[in-house]
PDB file of C-alpha atoms in Angstrom:
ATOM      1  CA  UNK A  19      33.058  35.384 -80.063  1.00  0.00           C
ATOM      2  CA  UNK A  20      34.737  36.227 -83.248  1.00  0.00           C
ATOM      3  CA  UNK A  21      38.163  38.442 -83.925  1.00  0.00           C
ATOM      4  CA  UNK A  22      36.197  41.381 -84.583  1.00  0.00           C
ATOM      5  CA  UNK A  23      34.324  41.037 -81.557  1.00  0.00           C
ATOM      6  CA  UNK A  24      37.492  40.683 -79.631  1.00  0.00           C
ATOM      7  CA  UNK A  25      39.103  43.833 -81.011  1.00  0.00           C
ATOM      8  CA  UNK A  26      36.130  45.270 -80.895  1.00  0.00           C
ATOM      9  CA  UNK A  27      35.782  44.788 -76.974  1.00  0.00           C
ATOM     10  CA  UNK A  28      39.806  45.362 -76.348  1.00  0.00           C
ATOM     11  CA  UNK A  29      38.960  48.691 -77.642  1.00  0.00           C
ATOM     12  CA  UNK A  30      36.229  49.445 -75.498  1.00  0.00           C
ATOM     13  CA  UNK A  31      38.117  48.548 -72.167  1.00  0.00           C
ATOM     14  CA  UNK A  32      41.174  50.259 -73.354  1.00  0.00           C
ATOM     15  CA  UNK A  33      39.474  53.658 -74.516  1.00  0.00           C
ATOM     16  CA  UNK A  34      41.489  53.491 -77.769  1.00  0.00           C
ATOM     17  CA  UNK A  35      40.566  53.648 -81.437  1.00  0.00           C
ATOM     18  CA  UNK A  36      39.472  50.409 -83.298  1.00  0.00           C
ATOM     19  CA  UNK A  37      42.265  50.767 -85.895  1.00  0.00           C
ATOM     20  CA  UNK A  38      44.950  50.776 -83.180  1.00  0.00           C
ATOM     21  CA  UNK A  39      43.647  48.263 -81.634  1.00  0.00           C
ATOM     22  CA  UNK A  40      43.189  45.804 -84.481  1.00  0.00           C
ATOM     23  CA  UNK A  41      46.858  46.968 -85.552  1.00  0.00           C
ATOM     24  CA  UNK A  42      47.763  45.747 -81.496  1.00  0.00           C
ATOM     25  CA  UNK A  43      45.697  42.596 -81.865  1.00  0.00           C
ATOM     26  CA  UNK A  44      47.197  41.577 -85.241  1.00  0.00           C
ATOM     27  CA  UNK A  45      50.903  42.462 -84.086  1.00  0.00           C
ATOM     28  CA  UNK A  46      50.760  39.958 -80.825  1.00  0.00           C
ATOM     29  CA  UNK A  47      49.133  36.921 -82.890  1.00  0.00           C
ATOM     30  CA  UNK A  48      52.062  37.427 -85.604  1.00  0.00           C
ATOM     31  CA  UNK A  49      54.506  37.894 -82.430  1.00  0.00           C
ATOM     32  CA  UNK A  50      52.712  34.486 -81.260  1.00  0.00           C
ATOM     33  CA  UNK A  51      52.789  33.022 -84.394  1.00  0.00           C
ATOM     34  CA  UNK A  52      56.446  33.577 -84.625  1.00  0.00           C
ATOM     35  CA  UNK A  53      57.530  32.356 -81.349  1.00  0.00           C
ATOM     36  CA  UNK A  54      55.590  29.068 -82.147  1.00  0.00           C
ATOM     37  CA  UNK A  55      57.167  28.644 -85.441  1.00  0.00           C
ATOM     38  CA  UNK A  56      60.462  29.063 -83.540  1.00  0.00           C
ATOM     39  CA  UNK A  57      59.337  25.966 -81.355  1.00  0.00           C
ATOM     40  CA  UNK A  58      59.127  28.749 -78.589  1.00  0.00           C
ATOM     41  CA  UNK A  59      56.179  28.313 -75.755  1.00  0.00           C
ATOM     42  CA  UNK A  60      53.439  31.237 -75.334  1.00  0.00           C
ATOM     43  CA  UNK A  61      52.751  32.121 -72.102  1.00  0.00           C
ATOM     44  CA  UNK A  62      49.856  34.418 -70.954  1.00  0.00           C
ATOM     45  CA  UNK A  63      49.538  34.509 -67.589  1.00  0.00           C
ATOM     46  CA  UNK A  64      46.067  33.722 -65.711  1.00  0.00           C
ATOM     47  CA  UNK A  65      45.366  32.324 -69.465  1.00  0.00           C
ATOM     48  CA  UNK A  66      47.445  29.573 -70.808  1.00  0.00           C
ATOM     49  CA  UNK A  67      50.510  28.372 -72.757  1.00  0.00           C
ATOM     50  CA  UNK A  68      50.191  28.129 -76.114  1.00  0.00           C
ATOM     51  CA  UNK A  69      52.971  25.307 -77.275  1.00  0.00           C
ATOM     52  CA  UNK A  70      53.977  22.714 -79.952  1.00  0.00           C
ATOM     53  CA  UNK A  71      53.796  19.354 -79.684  1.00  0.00           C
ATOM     54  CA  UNK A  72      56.071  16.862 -81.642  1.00  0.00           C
ATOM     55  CA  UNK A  73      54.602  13.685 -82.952  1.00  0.00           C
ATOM     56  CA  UNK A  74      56.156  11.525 -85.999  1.00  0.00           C
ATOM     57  CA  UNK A  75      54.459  12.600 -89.291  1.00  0.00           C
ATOM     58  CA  UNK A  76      52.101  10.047 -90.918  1.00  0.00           C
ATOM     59  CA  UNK A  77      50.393   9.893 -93.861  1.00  0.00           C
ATOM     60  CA  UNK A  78      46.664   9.564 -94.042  1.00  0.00           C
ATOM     61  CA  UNK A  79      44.121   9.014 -96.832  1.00  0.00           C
ATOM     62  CA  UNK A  80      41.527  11.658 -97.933  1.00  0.00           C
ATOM     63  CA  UNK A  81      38.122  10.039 -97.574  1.00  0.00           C
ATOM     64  CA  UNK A  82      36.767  11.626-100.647  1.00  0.00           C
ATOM     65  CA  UNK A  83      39.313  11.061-102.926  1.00  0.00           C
ATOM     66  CA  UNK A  84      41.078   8.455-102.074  1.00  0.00           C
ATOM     67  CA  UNK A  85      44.578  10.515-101.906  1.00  0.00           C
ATOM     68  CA  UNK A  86      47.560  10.066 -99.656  1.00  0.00           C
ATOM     69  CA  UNK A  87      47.701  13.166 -96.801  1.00  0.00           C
ATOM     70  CA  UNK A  88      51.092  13.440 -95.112  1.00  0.00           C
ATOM     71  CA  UNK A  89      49.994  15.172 -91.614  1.00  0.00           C
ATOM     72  CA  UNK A  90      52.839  17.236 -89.950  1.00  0.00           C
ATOM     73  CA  UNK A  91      55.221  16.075 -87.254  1.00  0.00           C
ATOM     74  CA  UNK A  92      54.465  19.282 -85.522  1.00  0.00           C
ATOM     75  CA  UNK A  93      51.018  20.480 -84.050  1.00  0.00           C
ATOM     76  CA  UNK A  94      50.137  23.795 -81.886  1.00  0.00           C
ATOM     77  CA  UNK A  95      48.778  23.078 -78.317  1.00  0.00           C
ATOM     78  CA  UNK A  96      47.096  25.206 -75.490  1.00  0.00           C
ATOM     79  CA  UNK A  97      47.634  23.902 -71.509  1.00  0.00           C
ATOM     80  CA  UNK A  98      44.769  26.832 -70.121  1.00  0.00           C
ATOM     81  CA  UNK A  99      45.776  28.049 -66.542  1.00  0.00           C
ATOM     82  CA  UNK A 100      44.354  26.673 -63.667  1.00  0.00           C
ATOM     83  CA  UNK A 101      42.644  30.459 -63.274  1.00  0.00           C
ATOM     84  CA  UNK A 102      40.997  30.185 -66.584  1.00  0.00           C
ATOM     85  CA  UNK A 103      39.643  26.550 -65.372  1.00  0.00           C
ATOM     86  CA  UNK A 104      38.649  28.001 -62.388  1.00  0.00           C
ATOM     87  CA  UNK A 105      36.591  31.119 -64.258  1.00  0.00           C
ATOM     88  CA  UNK A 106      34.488  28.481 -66.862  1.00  0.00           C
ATOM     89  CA  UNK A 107      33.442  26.269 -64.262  1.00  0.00           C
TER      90      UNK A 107
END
């Protein structure tokens, strides 16, 4: 399932326009986004915590060209909820 299908269905369940609900969709992933960035954990409830994990940086090597990669110390996470577990199995 792709963004568009996502918004697509949101709008569907919610009765509201497409637009508005792309303009919803896009305003909570930069509201994510921005709690993340703050080192802030994402909760959704019956869904998961979205989170970011702290690990030293280190610096890796590009296969194909042979070029030093330094990887972030920082990396985003999801824990899903033991509802969502409970719905894919």
């Amino acid at each position: 399932m792709t963004r568009a299908d996502l918004v697509v269905r949101m709008a569907q369940a919610a009765g509201w326009p497409r637009a508005s609900t792309e303009r919803a969709f896009r305003a909570m992933l930069g509201a994510m986004r921005s709690a993340l960035r703050r080192g802030e954990p994402v909760t959704v409830v019956g869904f998961g915590t979205f989170s970011v994990a702290r690990r030293r940086p280190r610096t890796l090597r590009n296969p194909r060209t042979g070029h030093a990669v330094t990887v972030a110390g920082r990396t985003p996470r999801f824990k899903p909820s033991a509802k969502l577990k409970a719905t894919v199995r």
